[in-house]
Short mmCIF file of C-alpha atoms and ligand atoms in Angstrom, two decimals:
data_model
loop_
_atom_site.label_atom_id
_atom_site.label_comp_id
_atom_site.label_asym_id
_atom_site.label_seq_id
_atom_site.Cartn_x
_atom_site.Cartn_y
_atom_site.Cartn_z
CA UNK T 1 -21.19 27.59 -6.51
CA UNK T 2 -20.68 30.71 -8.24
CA UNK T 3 -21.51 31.77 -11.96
CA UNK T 4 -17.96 30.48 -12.41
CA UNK T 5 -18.79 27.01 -12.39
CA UNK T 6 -21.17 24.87 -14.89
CA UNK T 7 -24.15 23.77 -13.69
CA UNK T 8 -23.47 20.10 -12.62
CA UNK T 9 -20.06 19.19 -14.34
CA UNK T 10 -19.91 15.32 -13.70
CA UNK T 11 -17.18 13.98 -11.40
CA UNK T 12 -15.20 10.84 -12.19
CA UNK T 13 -14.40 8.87 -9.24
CA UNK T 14 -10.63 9.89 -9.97
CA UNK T 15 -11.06 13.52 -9.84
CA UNK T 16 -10.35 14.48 -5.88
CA UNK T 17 -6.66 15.42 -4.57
CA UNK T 18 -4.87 17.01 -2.15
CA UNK T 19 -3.85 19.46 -4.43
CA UNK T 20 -4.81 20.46 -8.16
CA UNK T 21 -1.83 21.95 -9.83
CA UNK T 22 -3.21 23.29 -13.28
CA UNK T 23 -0.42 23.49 -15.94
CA UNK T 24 2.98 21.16 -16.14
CA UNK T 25 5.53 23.75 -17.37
CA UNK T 26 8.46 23.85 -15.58
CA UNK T 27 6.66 25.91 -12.69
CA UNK T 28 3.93 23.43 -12.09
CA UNK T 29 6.09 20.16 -12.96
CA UNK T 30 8.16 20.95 -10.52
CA UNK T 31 5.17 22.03 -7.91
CA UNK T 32 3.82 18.60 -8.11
CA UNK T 33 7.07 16.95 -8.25
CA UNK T 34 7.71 18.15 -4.67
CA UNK T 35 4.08 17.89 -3.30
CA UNK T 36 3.88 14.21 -4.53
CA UNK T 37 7.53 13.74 -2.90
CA UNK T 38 6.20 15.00 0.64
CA UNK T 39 3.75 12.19 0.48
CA UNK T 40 0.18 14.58 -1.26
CA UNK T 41 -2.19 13.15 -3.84
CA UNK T 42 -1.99 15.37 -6.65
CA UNK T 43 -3.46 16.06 -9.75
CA UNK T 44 -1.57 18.02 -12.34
CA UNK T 45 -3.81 18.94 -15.63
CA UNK T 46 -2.56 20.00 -18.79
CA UNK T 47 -4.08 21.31 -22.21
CA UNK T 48 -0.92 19.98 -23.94
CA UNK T 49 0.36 16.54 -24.53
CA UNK T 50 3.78 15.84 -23.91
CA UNK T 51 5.94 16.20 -25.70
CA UNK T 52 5.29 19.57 -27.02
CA UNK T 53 6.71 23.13 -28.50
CA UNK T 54 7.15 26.12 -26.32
CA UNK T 55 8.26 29.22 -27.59
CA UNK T 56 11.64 29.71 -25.94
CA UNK T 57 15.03 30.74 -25.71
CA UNK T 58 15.93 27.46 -24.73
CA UNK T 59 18.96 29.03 -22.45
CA UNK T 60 19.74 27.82 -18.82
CA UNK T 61 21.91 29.50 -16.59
CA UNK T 62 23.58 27.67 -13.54
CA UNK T 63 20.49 28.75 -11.31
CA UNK T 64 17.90 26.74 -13.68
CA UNK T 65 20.78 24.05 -13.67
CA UNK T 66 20.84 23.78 -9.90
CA UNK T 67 17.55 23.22 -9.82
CA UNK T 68 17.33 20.38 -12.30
CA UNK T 69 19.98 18.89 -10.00
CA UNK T 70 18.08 19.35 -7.47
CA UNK T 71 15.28 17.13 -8.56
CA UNK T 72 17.37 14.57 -9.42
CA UNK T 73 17.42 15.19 -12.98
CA UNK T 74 20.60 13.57 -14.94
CA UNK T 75 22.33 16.51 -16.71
CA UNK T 76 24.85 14.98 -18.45
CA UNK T 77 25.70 15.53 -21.92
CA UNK T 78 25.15 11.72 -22.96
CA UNK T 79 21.48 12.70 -21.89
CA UNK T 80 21.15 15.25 -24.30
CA UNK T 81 22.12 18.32 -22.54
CA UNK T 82 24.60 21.02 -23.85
CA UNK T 83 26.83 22.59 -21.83
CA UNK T 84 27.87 26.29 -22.04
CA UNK T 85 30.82 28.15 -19.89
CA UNK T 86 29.13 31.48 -20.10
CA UNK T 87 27.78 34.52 -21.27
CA UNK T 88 29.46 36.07 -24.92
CA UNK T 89 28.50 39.61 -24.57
CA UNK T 90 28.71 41.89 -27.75
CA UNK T 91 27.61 45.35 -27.96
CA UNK T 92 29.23 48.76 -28.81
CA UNK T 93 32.07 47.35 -31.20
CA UNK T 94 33.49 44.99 -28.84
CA UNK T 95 33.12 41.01 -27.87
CA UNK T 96 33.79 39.76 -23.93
CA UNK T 97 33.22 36.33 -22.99
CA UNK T 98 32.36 36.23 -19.51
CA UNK T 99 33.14 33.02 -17.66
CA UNK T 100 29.67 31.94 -15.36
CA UNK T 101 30.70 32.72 -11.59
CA UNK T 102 32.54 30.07 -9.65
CA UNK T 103 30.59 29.70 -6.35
CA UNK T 104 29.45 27.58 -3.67
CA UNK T 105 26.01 28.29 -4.32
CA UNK T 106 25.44 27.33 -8.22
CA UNK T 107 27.75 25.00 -10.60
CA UNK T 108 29.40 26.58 -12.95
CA UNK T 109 28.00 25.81 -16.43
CA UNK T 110 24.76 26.60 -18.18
CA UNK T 111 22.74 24.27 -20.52
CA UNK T 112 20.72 24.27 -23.54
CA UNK T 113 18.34 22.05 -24.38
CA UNK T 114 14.67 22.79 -26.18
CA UNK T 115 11.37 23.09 -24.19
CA UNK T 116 9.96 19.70 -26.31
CA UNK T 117 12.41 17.73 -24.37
CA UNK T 118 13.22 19.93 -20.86
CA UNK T 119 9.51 19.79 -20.50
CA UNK T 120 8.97 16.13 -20.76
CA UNK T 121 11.48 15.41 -18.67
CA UNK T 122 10.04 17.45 -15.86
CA UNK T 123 6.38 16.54 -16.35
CA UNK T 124 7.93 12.71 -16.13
CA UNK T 125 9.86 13.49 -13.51
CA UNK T 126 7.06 14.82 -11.73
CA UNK T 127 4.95 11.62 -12.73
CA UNK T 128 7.81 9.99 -11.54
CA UNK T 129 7.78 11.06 -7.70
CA UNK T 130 3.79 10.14 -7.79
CA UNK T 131 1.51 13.06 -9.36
CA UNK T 132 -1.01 12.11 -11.42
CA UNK T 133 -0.39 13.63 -14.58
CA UNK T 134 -3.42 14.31 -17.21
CA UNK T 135 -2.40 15.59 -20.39
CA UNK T 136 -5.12 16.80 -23.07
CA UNK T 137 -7.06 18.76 -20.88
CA UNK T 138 -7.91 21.98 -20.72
CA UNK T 139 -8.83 24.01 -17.76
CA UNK T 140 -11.97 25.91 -17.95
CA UNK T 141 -12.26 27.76 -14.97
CA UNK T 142 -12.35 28.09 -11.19
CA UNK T 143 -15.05 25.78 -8.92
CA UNK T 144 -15.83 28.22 -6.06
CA UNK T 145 -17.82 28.20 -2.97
CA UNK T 146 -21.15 29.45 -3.51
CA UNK T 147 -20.68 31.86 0.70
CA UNK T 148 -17.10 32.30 0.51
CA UNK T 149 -15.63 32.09 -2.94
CA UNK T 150 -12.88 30.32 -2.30
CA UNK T 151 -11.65 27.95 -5.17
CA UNK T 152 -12.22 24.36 -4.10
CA UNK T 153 -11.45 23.17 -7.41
CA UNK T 154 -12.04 23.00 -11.33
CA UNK T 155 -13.66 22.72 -14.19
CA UNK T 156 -11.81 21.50 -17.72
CA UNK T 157 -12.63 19.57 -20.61
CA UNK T 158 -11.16 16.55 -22.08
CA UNK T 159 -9.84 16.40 -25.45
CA UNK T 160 -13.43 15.78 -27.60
CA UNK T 161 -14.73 15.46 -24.42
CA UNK T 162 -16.87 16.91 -21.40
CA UNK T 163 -16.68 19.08 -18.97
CA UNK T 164 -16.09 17.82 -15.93
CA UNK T 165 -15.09 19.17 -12.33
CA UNK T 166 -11.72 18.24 -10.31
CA UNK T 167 -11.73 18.81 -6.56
CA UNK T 168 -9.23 19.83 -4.16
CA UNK T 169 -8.39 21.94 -1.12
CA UNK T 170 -5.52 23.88 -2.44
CA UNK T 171 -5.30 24.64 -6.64
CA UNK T 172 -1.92 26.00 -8.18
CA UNK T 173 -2.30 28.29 -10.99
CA UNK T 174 1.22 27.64 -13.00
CA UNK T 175 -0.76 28.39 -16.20
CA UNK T 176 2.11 30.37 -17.64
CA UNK T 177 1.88 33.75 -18.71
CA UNK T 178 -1.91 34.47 -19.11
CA UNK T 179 -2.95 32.69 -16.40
CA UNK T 180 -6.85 32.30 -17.22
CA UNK T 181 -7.48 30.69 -13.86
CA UNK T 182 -5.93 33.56 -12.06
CA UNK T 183 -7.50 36.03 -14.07
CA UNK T 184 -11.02 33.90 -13.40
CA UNK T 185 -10.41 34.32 -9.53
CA UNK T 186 -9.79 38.24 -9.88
CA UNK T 187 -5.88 38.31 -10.17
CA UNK T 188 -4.90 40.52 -13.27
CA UNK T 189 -1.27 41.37 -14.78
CA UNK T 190 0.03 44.70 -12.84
CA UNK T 191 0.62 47.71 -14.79
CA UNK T 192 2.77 49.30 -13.14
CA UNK T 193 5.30 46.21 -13.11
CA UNK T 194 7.56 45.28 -16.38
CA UNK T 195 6.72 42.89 -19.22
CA UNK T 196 9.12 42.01 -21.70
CA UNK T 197 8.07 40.91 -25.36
CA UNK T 198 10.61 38.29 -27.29
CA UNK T 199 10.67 36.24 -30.71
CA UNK T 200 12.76 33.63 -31.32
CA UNK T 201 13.10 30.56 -34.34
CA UNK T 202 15.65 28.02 -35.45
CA UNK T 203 18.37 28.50 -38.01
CA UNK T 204 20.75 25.44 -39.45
CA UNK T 205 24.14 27.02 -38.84
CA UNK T 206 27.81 26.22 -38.15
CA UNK T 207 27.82 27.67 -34.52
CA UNK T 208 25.67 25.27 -33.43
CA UNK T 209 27.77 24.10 -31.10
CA UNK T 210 28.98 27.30 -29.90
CA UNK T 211 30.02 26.47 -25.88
CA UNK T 212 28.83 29.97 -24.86
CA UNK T 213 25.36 31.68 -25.17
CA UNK T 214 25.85 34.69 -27.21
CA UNK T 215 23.67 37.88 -25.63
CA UNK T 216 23.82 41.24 -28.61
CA UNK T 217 22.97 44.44 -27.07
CA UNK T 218 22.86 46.62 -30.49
CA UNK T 219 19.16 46.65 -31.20
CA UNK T 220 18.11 49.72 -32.93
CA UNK T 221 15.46 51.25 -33.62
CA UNK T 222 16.78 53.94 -36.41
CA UNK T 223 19.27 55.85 -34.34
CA UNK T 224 17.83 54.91 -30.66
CA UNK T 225 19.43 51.63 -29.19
CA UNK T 226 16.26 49.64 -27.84
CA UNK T 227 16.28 48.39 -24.20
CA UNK T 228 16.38 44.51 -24.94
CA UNK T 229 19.21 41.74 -26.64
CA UNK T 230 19.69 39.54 -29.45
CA UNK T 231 20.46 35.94 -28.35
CA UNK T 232 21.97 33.16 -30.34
CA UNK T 233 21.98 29.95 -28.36
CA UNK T 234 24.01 26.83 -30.32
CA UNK T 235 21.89 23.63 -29.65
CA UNK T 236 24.17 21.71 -30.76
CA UNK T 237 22.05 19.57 -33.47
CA UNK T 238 22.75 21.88 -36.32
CA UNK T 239 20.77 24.66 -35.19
CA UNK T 240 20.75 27.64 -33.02
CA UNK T 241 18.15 29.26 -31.40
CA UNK T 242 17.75 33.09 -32.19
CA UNK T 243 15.78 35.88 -31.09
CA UNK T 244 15.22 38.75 -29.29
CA UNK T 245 13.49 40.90 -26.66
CA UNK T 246 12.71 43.99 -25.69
CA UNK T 247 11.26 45.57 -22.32
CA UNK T 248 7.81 47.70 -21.97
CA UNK T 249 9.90 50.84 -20.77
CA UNK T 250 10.76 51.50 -24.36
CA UNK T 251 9.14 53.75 -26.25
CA UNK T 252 9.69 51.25 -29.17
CA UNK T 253 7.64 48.57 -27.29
CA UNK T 254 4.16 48.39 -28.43
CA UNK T 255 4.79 49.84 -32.17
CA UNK T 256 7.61 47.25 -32.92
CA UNK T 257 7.48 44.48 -35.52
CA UNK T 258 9.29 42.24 -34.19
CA UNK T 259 9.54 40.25 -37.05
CA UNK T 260 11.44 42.85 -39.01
CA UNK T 261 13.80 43.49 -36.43
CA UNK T 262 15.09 40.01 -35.89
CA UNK T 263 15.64 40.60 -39.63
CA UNK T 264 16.98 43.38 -39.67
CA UNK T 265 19.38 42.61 -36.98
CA UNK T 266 20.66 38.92 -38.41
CA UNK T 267 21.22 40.95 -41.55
CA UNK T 268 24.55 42.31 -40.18
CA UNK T 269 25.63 38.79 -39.52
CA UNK T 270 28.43 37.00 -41.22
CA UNK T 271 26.87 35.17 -44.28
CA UNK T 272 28.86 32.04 -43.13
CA UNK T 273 26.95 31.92 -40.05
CA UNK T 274 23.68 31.15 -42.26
CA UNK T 275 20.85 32.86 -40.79
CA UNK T 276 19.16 33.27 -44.03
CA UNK T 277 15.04 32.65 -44.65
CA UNK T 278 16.58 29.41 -46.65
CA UNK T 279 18.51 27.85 -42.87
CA UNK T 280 15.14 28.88 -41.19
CA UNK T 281 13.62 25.49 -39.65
CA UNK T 282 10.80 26.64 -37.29
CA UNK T 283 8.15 29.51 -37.89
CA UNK T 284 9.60 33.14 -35.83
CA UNK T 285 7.12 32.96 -32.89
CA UNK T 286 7.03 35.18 -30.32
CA UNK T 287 5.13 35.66 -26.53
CA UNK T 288 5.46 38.04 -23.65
CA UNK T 289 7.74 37.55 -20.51
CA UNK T 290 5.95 38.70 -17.42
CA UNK T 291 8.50 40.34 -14.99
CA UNK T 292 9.16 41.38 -11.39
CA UNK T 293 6.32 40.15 -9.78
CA UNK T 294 3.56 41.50 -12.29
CA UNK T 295 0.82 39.73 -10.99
CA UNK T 296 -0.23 39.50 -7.26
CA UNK T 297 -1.20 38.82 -4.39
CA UNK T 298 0.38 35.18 -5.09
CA UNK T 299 -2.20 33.50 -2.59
CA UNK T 300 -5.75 34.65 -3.15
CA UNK T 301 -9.05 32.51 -1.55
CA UNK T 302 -6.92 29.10 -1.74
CA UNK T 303 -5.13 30.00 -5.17
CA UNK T 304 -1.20 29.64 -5.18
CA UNK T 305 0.64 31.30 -8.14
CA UNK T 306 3.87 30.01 -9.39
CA UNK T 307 6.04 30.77 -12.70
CA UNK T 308 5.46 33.11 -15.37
CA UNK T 309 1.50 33.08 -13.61
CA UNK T 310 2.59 35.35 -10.39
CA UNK T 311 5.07 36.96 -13.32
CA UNK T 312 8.55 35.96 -11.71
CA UNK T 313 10.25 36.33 -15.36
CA UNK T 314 14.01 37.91 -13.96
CA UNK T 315 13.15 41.63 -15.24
CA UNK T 316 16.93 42.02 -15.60
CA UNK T 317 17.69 38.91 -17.94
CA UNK T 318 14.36 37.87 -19.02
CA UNK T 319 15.10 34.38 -17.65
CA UNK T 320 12.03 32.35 -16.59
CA UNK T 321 12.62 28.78 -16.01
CA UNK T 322 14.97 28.67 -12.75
CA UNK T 323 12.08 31.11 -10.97
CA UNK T 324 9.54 29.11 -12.24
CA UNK T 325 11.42 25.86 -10.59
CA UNK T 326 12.29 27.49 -7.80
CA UNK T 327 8.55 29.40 -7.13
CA UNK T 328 7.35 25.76 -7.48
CA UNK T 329 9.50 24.63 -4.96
CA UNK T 330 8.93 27.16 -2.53
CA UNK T 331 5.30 26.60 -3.08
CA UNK T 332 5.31 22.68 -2.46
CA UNK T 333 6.84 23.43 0.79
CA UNK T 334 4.44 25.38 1.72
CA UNK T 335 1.23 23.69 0.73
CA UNK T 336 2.80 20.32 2.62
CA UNK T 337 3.33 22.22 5.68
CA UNK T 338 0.19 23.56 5.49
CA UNK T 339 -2.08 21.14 4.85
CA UNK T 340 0.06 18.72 8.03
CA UNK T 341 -1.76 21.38 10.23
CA UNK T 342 -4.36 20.10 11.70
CA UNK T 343 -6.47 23.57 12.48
CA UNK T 344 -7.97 25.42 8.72
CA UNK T 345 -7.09 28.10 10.31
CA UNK T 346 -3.65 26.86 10.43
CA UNK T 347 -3.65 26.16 7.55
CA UNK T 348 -4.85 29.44 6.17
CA UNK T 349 -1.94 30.74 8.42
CA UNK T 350 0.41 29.21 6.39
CA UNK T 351 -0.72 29.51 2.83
CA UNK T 352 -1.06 33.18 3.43
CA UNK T 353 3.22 33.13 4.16
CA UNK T 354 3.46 32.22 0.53
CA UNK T 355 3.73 35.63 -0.46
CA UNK T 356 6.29 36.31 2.06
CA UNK T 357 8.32 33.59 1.15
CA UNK T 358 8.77 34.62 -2.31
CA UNK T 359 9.10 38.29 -1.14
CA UNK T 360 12.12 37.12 0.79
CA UNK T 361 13.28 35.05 -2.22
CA UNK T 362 13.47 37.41 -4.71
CA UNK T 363 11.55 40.99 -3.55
CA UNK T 364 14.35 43.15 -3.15
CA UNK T 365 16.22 41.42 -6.11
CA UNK T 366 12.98 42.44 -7.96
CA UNK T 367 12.49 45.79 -6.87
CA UNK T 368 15.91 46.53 -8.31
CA UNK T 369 15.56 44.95 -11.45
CA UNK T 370 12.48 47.09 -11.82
CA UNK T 371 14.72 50.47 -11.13
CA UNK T 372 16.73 48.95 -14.26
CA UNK T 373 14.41 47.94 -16.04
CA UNK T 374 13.25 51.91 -16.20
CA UNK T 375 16.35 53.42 -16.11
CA UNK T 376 17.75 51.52 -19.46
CA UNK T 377 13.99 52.42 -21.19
CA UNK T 378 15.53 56.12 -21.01
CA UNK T 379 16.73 57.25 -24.30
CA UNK T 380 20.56 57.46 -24.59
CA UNK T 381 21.14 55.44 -21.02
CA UNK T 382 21.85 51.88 -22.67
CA UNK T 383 23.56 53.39 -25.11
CA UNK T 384 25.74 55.18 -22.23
CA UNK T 385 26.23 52.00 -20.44
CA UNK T 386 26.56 49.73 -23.37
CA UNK T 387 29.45 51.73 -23.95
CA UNK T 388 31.48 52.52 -20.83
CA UNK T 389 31.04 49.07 -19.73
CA UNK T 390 31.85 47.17 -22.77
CA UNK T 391 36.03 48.15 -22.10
CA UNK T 392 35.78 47.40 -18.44
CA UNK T 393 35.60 43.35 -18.01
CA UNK T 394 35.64 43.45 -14.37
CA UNK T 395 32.49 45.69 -14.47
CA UNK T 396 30.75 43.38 -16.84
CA UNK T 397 32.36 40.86 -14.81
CA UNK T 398 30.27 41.96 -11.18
CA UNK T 399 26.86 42.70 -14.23
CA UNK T 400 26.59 39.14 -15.38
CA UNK T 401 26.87 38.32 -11.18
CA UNK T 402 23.95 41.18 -10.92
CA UNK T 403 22.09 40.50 -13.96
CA UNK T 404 22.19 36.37 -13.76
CA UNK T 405 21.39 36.68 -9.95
CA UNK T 406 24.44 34.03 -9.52
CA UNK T 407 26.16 35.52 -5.88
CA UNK T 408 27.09 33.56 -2.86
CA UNK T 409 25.32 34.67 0.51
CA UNK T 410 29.06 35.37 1.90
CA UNK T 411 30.79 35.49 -1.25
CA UNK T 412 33.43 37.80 -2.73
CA UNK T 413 32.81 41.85 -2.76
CA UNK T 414 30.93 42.07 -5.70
CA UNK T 415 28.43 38.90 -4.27
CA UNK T 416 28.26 41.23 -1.43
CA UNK T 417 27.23 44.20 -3.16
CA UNK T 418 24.58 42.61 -5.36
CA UNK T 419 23.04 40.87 -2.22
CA UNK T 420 22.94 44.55 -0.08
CA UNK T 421 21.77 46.20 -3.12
CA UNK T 422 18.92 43.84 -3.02
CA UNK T 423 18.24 43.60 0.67
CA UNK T 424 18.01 47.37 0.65
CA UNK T 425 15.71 47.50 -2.03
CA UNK T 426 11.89 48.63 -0.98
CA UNK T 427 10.41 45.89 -1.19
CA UNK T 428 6.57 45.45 -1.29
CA UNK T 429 4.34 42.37 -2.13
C1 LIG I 501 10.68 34.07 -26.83
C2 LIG I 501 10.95 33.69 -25.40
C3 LIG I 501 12.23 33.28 -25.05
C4 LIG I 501 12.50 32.90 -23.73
N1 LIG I 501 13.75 32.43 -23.45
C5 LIG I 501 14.04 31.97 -22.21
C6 LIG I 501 15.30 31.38 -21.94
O1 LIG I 501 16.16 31.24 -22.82
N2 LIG I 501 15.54 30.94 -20.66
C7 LIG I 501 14.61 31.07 -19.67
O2 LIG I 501 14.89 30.68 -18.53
N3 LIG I 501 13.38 31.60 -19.92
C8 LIG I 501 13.07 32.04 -21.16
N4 LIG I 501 11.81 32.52 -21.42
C9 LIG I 501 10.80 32.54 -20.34
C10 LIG I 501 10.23 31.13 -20.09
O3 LIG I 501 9.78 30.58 -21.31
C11 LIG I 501 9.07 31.15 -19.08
O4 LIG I 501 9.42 31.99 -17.99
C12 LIG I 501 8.75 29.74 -18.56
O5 LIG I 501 8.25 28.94 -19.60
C13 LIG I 501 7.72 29.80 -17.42
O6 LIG I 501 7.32 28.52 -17.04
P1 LIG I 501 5.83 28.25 -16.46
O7 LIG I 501 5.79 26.82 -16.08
O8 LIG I 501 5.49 29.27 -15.47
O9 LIG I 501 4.86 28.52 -17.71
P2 LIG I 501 4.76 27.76 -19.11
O10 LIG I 501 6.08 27.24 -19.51
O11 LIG I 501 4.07 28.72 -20.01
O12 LIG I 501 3.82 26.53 -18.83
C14 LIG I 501 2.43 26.69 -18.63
C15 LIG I 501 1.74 25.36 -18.89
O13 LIG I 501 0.35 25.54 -18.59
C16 LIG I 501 -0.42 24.88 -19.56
N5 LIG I 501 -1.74 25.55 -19.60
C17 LIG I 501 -1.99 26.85 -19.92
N6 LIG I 501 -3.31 27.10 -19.83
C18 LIG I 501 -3.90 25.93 -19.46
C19 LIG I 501 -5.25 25.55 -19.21
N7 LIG I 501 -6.27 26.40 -19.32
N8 LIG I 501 -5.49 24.26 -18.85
C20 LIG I 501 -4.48 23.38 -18.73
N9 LIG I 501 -3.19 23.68 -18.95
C21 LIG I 501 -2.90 24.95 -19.29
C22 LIG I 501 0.38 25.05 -20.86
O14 LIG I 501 0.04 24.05 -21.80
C23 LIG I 501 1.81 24.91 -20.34
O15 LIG I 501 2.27 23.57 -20.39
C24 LIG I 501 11.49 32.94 -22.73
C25 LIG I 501 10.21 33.36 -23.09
C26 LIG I 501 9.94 33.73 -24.41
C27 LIG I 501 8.53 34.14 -24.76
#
């Protein structure tokens, strides 16, 4: 064992698996749900407790939707969820509501519903299909082989308790956004790929059960519009969910206070709309979005990355959850197929596709949301296309099809378009 593992962690008889997923946010819930569906013994470890608090948007398009539905997840409204129709866009003077798309591919309504419940219900759902959830504890850091450094497994302490090791031949880092465990086997965040930072909080208000999310491009920064939105989300218990983001391209981006911006920016609001410091329920709390693929390789030495970990964040949107669902999946499929080979080498064969797979998923898609992501960083472009967009609703129309990812493979022109634009993309690793 390497310098990365304790001396001689003790081992309780329950602490081997197929697979050790570390984390049980949506991208690792959903990991384990599908490994423990295809028949593996897995262990999926958590700091938290469920339920708990994320810091969140709380928004879910039709391609996080599908993939609730997918798992067999009710999404009805008696069970909580709130529907939306589609994105509110308001920016440069004007307000367009923008229906979501109506394909074959993804249903056509969003949801809302806040990370102490959506969480739950995956980590239960994932408990559900046979994982072995344990809650409370926190994962210290890789066990490695002492020759080849490959991660066969890891350490973490209980609650109040010791450390102890957890063994498997395949560990899933869906740690979220820092990722300690990838950072502890080598993998750091990628400079040269975009990060997003966002705040967000709780206001009581009458629009909170507003039946479209509600996306403001007028940020300002004194007399420069800042590459980043506004969101008000209506979760339809009195509150909504506010906040905002902005992208690293700016200029604005690491001398911001965020704080004072969502401030400044709900100050132009309609004082019956109640976003005062008195309507406030929850603290403003804020974390980074990592975009675009901003950390790789996603298979390292038997380490799979999935979720905001490998940085799948959607650099055009700053949506999260649906890619870190739908890495999970992707990932499950490929650790079961994997490990039914009966050769390591096999087996190393396949895990190493992982990559691949997501490159094909998403690279090109990526690689053009990174071109955007630049391009509206430039001073005066957002403004530019704020503007000459804003009075064209079938242009903002074919963005919220670009910007949402939401196309069919054979679907109308603009479906088309998006998917060429993204299959002609470069797109590396
Ligand atoms: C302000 C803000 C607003 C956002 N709004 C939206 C939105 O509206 N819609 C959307 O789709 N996305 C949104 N996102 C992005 C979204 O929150 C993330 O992309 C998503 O949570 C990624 O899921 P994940 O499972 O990869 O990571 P996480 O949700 O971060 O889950 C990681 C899990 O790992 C656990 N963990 C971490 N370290 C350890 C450890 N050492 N040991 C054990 N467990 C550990 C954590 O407790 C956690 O449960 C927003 C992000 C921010 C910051």
């Amino acid at each position: 064992m390497t310098e990365h593992a304790p001396p001689a962690p003790k081992k309780p008889p329950d602490a081997e698996a197929d697979v050790i997923v570390v984390g049980a946010g949506p991208a690792g819930a959903t990991t384990a749900f599908y490994l423990a569906q295809s028949g593996l013994d897995v262990l999926l470890l958590d700091k938290s407790r469920f339920p708990r608090e994320k810091v969140c948007g709380d928004g879910l398009t039709p391609r996080a939707v599908k993939t609730l539905v997918g798992m067999g997840i009710s999404v009805s409204e008696q069970d909580g969820w709130v529907r939306n129709k589609g994105l509110r866009v308001i920016g440069a003077g004007k307000r367009m509501e923008l229906p979501w798309p109506e394909l074959a591919s993804y249903p056509g309504y969003g949801l809302v519903r806040t990370r102490h419940d959506l969480d739950e219900t995956l980590a239960r759902r994932a408990q559900q299909a046979g994982a072995r959830l344990v809650e409370g504890v926190t994962v210290t850091g890789p066990v490695r082989h002492e020759r080849t450094g490959r991660i066969s497994g890891v350490t973490a302490r209980p609650d109040g308790g010791d450390e102890r090791a957890y063994r498997a031949r395949i560990v899933v880092a869906a740690d979220g956004n820092s990722s300690r465990l990838s950072v502890a086997m080598g993998l750091r965040k990628r400079d040269d790929r975009p990060l997003g930072v966002a705040v967000r909080t709780y206001y009581k208000t009458p629009r909170h059960d507003d039946d479209y999310l509600e996306s403001w491009l007028d940020l300002w920064d004194g007399d420069r519009l800042l590459p980043g939105y506004g969101w008000i989300f209506g979760m339809g218990d009195g509150t909504s969910n506010v906040g905002l983001g902005l992208l690293n391209t700016s200029a604005a981006f690491g001398n911001t206070d965020y704080h004072a911006l969502l401030r400044k920016w709900l100050k132009g609001m309609p004082a019956e709309w109640g976003f005062t410091e008195e309507n406030r329920t929850q603290p403003i709390r804020g974390a980074a979005l990592p975009m675009g693929f901003n950390r790789t390789p996603h298979y390292h030495q038997g380490l799979l990355l999935a979720g905001d970990a490998g940085g799948m964040v959607n650099p055009f949107n700053g949506e999260g959850i649906a890619y870190a669902m739908e890495s999970g999946e992707i990932l499950a499929r490929t650790i079961t197929q994997a490990l039914a080979r009966a050769r390591r080498a096999e087996t190393e064969r396949v895990l190493a596709g992982y990559p691949h797979a997501l490159s094909q998923a998403y690279g090109g898609y990526y690689a053009l949301g990174r071109v955007f992501v630049k391009a509206i960083g430039r001073p005066g472009l957002m403004r530019f296309a704020t503007r000459h967009s804003m009075s064209r609703p079938a242009l903002m129309a074919f963005a919220l099809k670009l910007l949402a990812n939401l196309t069919d493979p054979r679907g109308d022109a603009a479906d088309r378009l998006v998917n060429g634009l993204s299959r002609l993309a470069p797109n590396p690793e």
